[in-house]
mmCIF file of C-alpha atoms in Angstrom:
data_model
loop_
_atom_site.group_PDB
_atom_site.id
_atom_site.type_symbol
_atom_site.label_atom_id
_atom_site.label_comp_id
_atom_site.label_asym_id
_atom_site.label_seq_id
_atom_site.Cartn_x
_atom_site.Cartn_y
_atom_site.Cartn_z
ATOM 1 C CA UNK A 1 -60.838 34.628 62.965
ATOM 2 C CA UNK A 2 -57.262 35.328 61.999
ATOM 3 C CA UNK A 3 -54.825 32.473 61.564
ATOM 4 C CA UNK A 4 -51.168 32.024 60.681
ATOM 5 C CA UNK A 5 -49.686 28.884 59.172
ATOM 6 C CA UNK A 6 -45.962 28.194 59.176
ATOM 7 C CA UNK A 7 -44.006 25.385 57.649
ATOM 8 C CA UNK A 8 -43.490 22.483 59.994
ATOM 9 C CA UNK A 9 -40.079 22.025 61.507
ATOM 10 C CA UNK A 10 -37.563 21.242 62.592
ATOM 11 C CA UNK A 11 -35.335 22.589 59.863
ATOM 12 C CA UNK A 12 -31.671 21.631 59.863
ATOM 13 C CA UNK A 13 -29.240 23.463 57.605
ATOM 14 C CA UNK A 14 -25.510 23.622 57.163
ATOM 15 C CA UNK A 15 -23.757 26.884 57.830
ATOM 16 C CA UNK A 16 -23.940 29.320 54.867
ATOM 17 C CA UNK A 17 -26.987 27.585 53.396
ATOM 18 C CA UNK A 18 -30.009 29.530 52.159
ATOM 19 C CA UNK A 19 -32.993 29.674 54.479
ATOM 20 C CA UNK A 20 -36.674 29.967 53.676
ATOM 21 C CA UNK A 21 -39.409 29.568 56.268
ATOM 22 C CA UNK A 22 -42.858 29.798 54.754
ATOM 23 C CA UNK A 23 -45.670 31.721 56.401
ATOM 24 C CA UNK A 24 -49.191 32.328 55.145
ATOM 25 C CA UNK A 25 -52.014 34.127 56.869
ATOM 26 C CA UNK A 26 -55.756 34.579 56.818
ATOM 27 C CA UNK A 27 -57.153 37.771 58.259
ATOM 28 C CA UNK A 28 -59.856 40.340 57.881
ATOM 29 C CA UNK A 29 -58.587 43.358 56.032
ATOM 30 C CA UNK A 30 -54.867 43.961 55.749
ATOM 31 C CA UNK A 31 -52.971 42.879 58.829
ATOM 32 C CA UNK A 32 -49.521 43.872 59.963
ATOM 33 C CA UNK A 33 -47.117 40.956 59.826
ATOM 34 C CA UNK A 34 -44.218 40.099 62.095
ATOM 35 C CA UNK A 35 -41.433 37.610 62.512
ATOM 36 C CA UNK A 36 -40.307 36.942 66.066
ATOM 37 C CA UNK A 37 -37.281 34.858 67.063
ATOM 38 C CA UNK A 38 -36.803 32.889 70.260
ATOM 39 C CA UNK A 39 -33.273 31.863 71.161
ATOM 40 C CA UNK A 40 -32.832 28.919 73.539
ATOM 41 C CA UNK A 41 -33.948 29.780 77.071
ATOM 42 C CA UNK A 42 -35.063 33.288 76.154
ATOM 43 C CA UNK A 43 -38.236 35.193 75.406
ATOM 44 C CA UNK A 44 -39.361 36.280 71.967
ATOM 45 C CA UNK A 45 -37.685 39.167 70.192
ATOM 46 C CA UNK A 46 -39.040 41.040 67.207
ATOM 47 C CA UNK A 47 -36.933 40.183 64.164
ATOM 48 C CA UNK A 48 -38.726 42.214 61.493
ATOM 49 C CA UNK A 49 -42.135 43.476 60.497
ATOM 50 C CA UNK A 50 -44.141 44.834 57.590
ATOM 51 C CA UNK A 51 -47.298 46.857 57.920
ATOM 52 C CA UNK A 52 -48.628 47.063 54.357
ATOM 53 C CA UNK A 53 -48.613 45.173 51.094
ATOM 54 C CA UNK A 54 -45.271 45.008 49.241
ATOM 55 C CA UNK A 55 -43.361 46.241 52.275
ATOM 56 C CA UNK A 56 -40.118 44.407 52.917
ATOM 57 C CA UNK A 57 -38.961 43.962 56.485
ATOM 58 C CA UNK A 58 -35.289 43.277 57.065
ATOM 59 C CA UNK A 59 -32.935 42.812 60.001
ATOM 60 C CA UNK A 60 -29.704 40.908 60.694
ATOM 61 C CA UNK A 61 -29.622 39.592 57.118
ATOM 62 C CA UNK A 62 -33.180 38.254 57.312
ATOM 63 C CA UNK A 63 -35.850 39.527 54.940
ATOM 64 C CA UNK A 64 -39.561 39.013 54.420
ATOM 65 C CA UNK A 65 -41.896 40.641 51.893
ATOM 66 C CA UNK A 66 -45.602 41.215 52.529
ATOM 67 C CA UNK A 67 -47.370 39.584 49.569
ATOM 68 C CA UNK A 68 -51.046 40.420 49.562
ATOM 69 C CA UNK A 69 -51.816 38.396 46.413
ATOM 70 C CA UNK A 70 -50.521 35.186 47.977
ATOM 71 C CA UNK A 71 -51.258 36.167 51.613
ATOM 72 C CA UNK A 72 -47.687 35.266 52.487
ATOM 73 C CA UNK A 73 -44.763 36.599 54.491
ATOM 74 C CA UNK A 74 -41.946 34.132 53.950
ATOM 75 C CA UNK A 75 -38.726 34.579 55.926
ATOM 76 C CA UNK A 76 -35.445 34.322 54.011
ATOM 77 C CA UNK A 77 -31.749 34.588 54.709
ATOM 78 C CA UNK A 78 -29.044 34.103 52.164
ATOM 79 C CA UNK A 79 -26.383 32.556 54.383
ATOM 80 C CA UNK A 80 -27.278 31.207 57.818
ATOM 81 C CA UNK A 81 -24.902 30.991 60.752
ATOM 82 C CA UNK A 82 -24.791 28.689 63.744
ATOM 83 C CA UNK A 83 -25.922 31.651 65.866
ATOM 84 C CA UNK A 84 -29.208 31.743 63.894
ATOM 85 C CA UNK A 85 -30.306 28.499 65.532
ATOM 86 C CA UNK A 86 -33.588 29.378 67.218
ATOM 87 C CA UNK A 87 -37.349 29.060 66.932
ATOM 88 C CA UNK A 88 -38.983 31.474 64.502
ATOM 89 C CA UNK A 89 -42.588 32.622 64.830
ATOM 90 C CA UNK A 90 -44.666 34.346 62.229
ATOM 91 C CA UNK A 91 -47.452 36.547 63.611
ATOM 92 C CA UNK A 92 -50.210 38.816 62.360
ATOM 93 C CA UNK A 93 -52.248 41.641 63.803
ATOM 94 C CA UNK A 94 -55.356 42.881 62.075
ATOM 95 C CA UNK A 95 -56.623 45.357 64.653
ATOM 96 C CA UNK A 96 -60.398 45.784 64.427
ATOM 97 C CA UNK A 97 -60.695 46.241 68.170
ATOM 98 C CA UNK A 98 -58.665 43.173 69.022
ATOM 99 C CA UNK A 99 -55.418 43.398 70.942
ATOM 100 C CA UNK A 100 -54.337 39.920 70.003
ATOM 101 C CA UNK A 101 -51.297 38.985 67.989
ATOM 102 C CA UNK A 102 -52.006 35.726 66.187
ATOM 103 C CA UNK A 103 -48.946 33.474 66.153
ATOM 104 C CA UNK A 104 -47.988 30.537 64.020
ATOM 105 C CA UNK A 105 -46.821 27.392 65.783
ATOM 106 C CA UNK A 106 -43.151 28.182 65.328
ATOM 107 C CA UNK A 107 -40.379 26.641 63.247
ATOM 108 C CA UNK A 108 -37.254 25.379 64.936
ATOM 109 C CA UNK A 109 -34.083 26.028 62.977
ATOM 110 C CA UNK A 110 -30.818 24.248 63.723
ATOM 111 C CA UNK A 111 -27.690 25.309 61.865
ATOM 112 C CA UNK A 112 -24.764 22.915 61.959
ATOM 113 C CA UNK A 113 -21.132 23.893 61.252
ATOM 114 C CA UNK B 1 -32.010 47.122 84.688
ATOM 115 C CA UNK B 2 -34.639 48.475 82.367
ATOM 116 C CA UNK B 3 -36.882 46.035 80.590
ATOM 117 C CA UNK B 4 -39.434 43.392 81.342
ATOM 118 C CA UNK B 5 -38.800 40.738 83.973
ATOM 119 C CA UNK B 6 -40.683 37.693 85.131
ATOM 120 C CA UNK B 7 -40.498 35.719 88.334
ATOM 121 C CA UNK B 8 -40.067 32.989 89.160
ATOM 122 C CA UNK B 9 -38.265 31.638 86.114
ATOM 123 C CA UNK B 10 -39.102 28.064 87.085
ATOM 124 C CA UNK B 11 -41.898 26.752 89.282
ATOM 125 C CA UNK B 12 -43.075 23.297 90.277
ATOM 126 C CA UNK B 13 -46.422 23.020 92.020
ATOM 127 C CA UNK B 14 -49.132 20.503 92.700
ATOM 128 C CA UNK B 15 -52.631 20.187 91.338
ATOM 129 C CA UNK B 16 -55.079 22.372 93.238
ATOM 130 C CA UNK B 17 -52.550 24.882 94.561
ATOM 131 C CA UNK B 18 -52.695 28.577 93.854
ATOM 132 C CA UNK B 19 -49.762 29.980 91.916
ATOM 133 C CA UNK B 20 -48.932 33.570 91.032
ATOM 134 C CA UNK B 21 -46.551 34.499 88.252
ATOM 135 C CA UNK B 22 -45.128 37.986 88.375
ATOM 136 C CA UNK B 23 -44.383 40.379 85.552
ATOM 137 C CA UNK B 24 -42.712 43.757 85.907
ATOM 138 C CA UNK B 25 -41.780 46.322 83.253
ATOM 139 C CA UNK B 26 -39.802 49.512 83.654
ATOM 140 C CA UNK B 27 -40.865 51.336 80.487
ATOM 141 C CA UNK B 28 -44.260 52.523 81.767
ATOM 142 C CA UNK B 29 -45.873 50.815 78.802
ATOM 143 C CA UNK B 30 -49.648 51.027 78.826
ATOM 144 C CA UNK B 31 -50.336 47.586 77.404
ATOM 145 C CA UNK B 32 -49.356 44.303 78.982
ATOM 146 C CA UNK B 33 -50.089 40.753 77.898
ATOM 147 C CA UNK B 34 -49.862 37.189 79.181
ATOM 148 C CA UNK B 35 -49.284 34.324 76.771
ATOM 149 C CA UNK B 36 -48.781 30.634 77.204
ATOM 150 C CA UNK B 37 -46.553 28.645 74.899
ATOM 151 C CA UNK B 38 -47.266 25.000 74.254
ATOM 152 C CA UNK B 39 -45.788 22.605 71.726
ATOM 153 C CA UNK B 40 -47.953 22.479 68.641
ATOM 154 C CA UNK B 41 -49.888 25.625 69.566
ATOM 155 C CA UNK B 42 -47.396 28.430 69.362
ATOM 156 C CA UNK B 43 -48.307 31.305 71.683
ATOM 157 C CA UNK B 44 -51.845 31.926 72.834
ATOM 158 C CA UNK B 45 -53.080 35.037 74.593
ATOM 159 C CA UNK B 46 -54.477 34.487 78.088
ATOM 160 C CA UNK B 47 -55.256 38.035 79.259
ATOM 161 C CA UNK B 48 -54.240 41.541 78.395
ATOM 162 C CA UNK B 49 -54.413 44.947 79.998
ATOM 163 C CA UNK B 50 -54.706 48.311 78.300
ATOM 164 C CA UNK B 51 -53.901 50.332 81.440
ATOM 165 C CA UNK B 52 -53.966 50.090 85.215
ATOM 166 C CA UNK B 53 -57.268 48.623 86.395
ATOM 167 C CA UNK B 54 -58.291 47.689 82.826
ATOM 168 C CA UNK B 55 -58.003 44.018 81.901
ATOM 169 C CA UNK B 56 -59.714 41.742 79.424
ATOM 170 C CA UNK B 57 -59.756 38.123 78.329
ATOM 171 C CA UNK B 58 -57.750 36.703 75.498
ATOM 172 C CA UNK B 59 -58.078 33.413 73.681
ATOM 173 C CA UNK B 60 -57.558 31.014 76.646
ATOM 174 C CA UNK B 61 -58.536 32.746 79.926
ATOM 175 C CA UNK B 62 -60.199 29.872 81.797
ATOM 176 C CA UNK B 63 -58.496 29.019 85.090
ATOM 177 C CA UNK B 64 -56.526 32.284 85.245
ATOM 178 C CA UNK B 65 -57.018 35.582 87.026
ATOM 179 C CA UNK B 66 -55.121 38.844 86.486
ATOM 180 C CA UNK B 67 -54.945 42.213 88.137
ATOM 181 C CA UNK B 68 -53.202 45.479 87.370
ATOM 182 C CA UNK B 69 -53.191 47.900 90.243
ATOM 183 C CA UNK B 70 -49.950 49.536 89.048
ATOM 184 C CA UNK B 71 -48.898 50.251 85.487
ATOM 185 C CA UNK B 72 -45.615 48.386 85.852
ATOM 186 C CA UNK B 73 -46.939 45.117 87.301
ATOM 187 C CA UNK B 74 -49.235 42.515 85.791
ATOM 188 C CA UNK B 75 -49.448 39.343 87.910
ATOM 189 C CA UNK B 76 -51.100 36.182 86.602
ATOM 190 C CA UNK B 77 -52.723 33.840 89.132
ATOM 191 C CA UNK B 78 -53.706 30.242 88.659
ATOM 192 C CA UNK B 79 -56.366 29.900 91.349
ATOM 193 C CA UNK B 80 -56.342 26.078 91.405
ATOM 194 C CA UNK B 81 -53.593 24.712 89.202
ATOM 195 C CA UNK B 82 -54.286 21.807 86.860
ATOM 196 C CA UNK B 83 -51.886 19.609 84.905
ATOM 197 C CA UNK B 84 -53.129 21.153 81.665
ATOM 198 C CA UNK B 85 -51.672 24.454 82.849
ATOM 199 C CA UNK B 86 -48.149 23.064 82.639
ATOM 200 C CA UNK B 87 -46.614 25.416 80.117
ATOM 201 C CA UNK B 88 -44.182 28.241 79.529
ATOM 202 C CA UNK B 89 -45.724 31.612 80.330
ATOM 203 C CA UNK B 90 -44.591 34.830 78.683
ATOM 204 C CA UNK B 91 -45.416 38.340 79.686
ATOM 205 C CA UNK B 92 -45.184 41.118 77.109
ATOM 206 C CA UNK B 93 -45.701 44.856 76.960
ATOM 207 C CA UNK B 94 -46.092 47.621 74.394
ATOM 208 C CA UNK B 95 -46.269 51.378 74.639
ATOM 209 C CA UNK B 96 -49.372 51.655 72.507
ATOM 210 C CA UNK B 97 -51.365 49.136 70.589
ATOM 211 C CA UNK B 98 -51.767 49.534 66.880
ATOM 212 C CA UNK B 99 -50.820 47.652 63.769
ATOM 213 C CA UNK B 100 -47.413 49.349 63.906
ATOM 214 C CA UNK B 101 -46.497 48.472 67.458
ATOM 215 C CA UNK B 102 -43.999 45.918 68.676
ATOM 216 C CA UNK B 103 -44.562 43.791 71.725
ATOM 217 C CA UNK B 104 -41.573 43.257 74.027
ATOM 218 C CA UNK B 105 -41.401 39.896 75.737
ATOM 219 C CA UNK B 106 -40.050 38.804 79.080
ATOM 220 C CA UNK B 107 -37.809 35.736 79.461
ATOM 221 C CA UNK B 108 -40.672 33.424 80.446
ATOM 222 C CA UNK B 109 -41.690 31.294 83.426
ATOM 223 C CA UNK B 110 -41.593 27.543 83.030
ATOM 224 C CA UNK B 111 -44.396 26.023 85.145
ATOM 225 C CA UNK B 112 -44.805 22.339 85.921
ATOM 226 C CA UNK B 113 -47.996 21.193 87.622
ATOM 227 C CA UNK B 114 -47.731 17.719 89.129
#
């Protein structure tokens, strides 16, 4: 079945540092890929998505590029802020009759001033 | 307010008791989902529903029951709660379900089974 692997956390960065959270996937065919963010005490919100190879999703300064050759969808941000502190989940959906999003285990990011 | 809501937000119960978690959405989305979130596992799908009166099992359905008599409601029942069901439960919905669709999540219910 499908699976998503994210880098283990927690990740602690200083404000304005560069962020990378690695995500790789295994799936049948060519899945759609998503990054969701969960702020403390809240539900998950879609951060960005990409539905085909070489697509770049972007939102709020975050970017991720769908790399078919490396089966990856790494999340990046050039300059993090304290308000970016949250848990980030990578997810995939390959369809094929399944309604299930497959989530990674989540990476907790803490940004310190 | 429009959106997806869950109740209660926090619940403490005892082993063997029946518990129902409520989920309500105001968008008239066809698809609704229940996930549980546990440390080290991320989110796992319990049940989903493609429309009123249509439900199906996800990855971890054992010990849970769902119903969907109205499009906007999707309650999750733990018929006889166990300690292993201590978790945070998220409801989600989407208008359609395809590789392009986004799921919208509720704020979660934190359940403790003693």
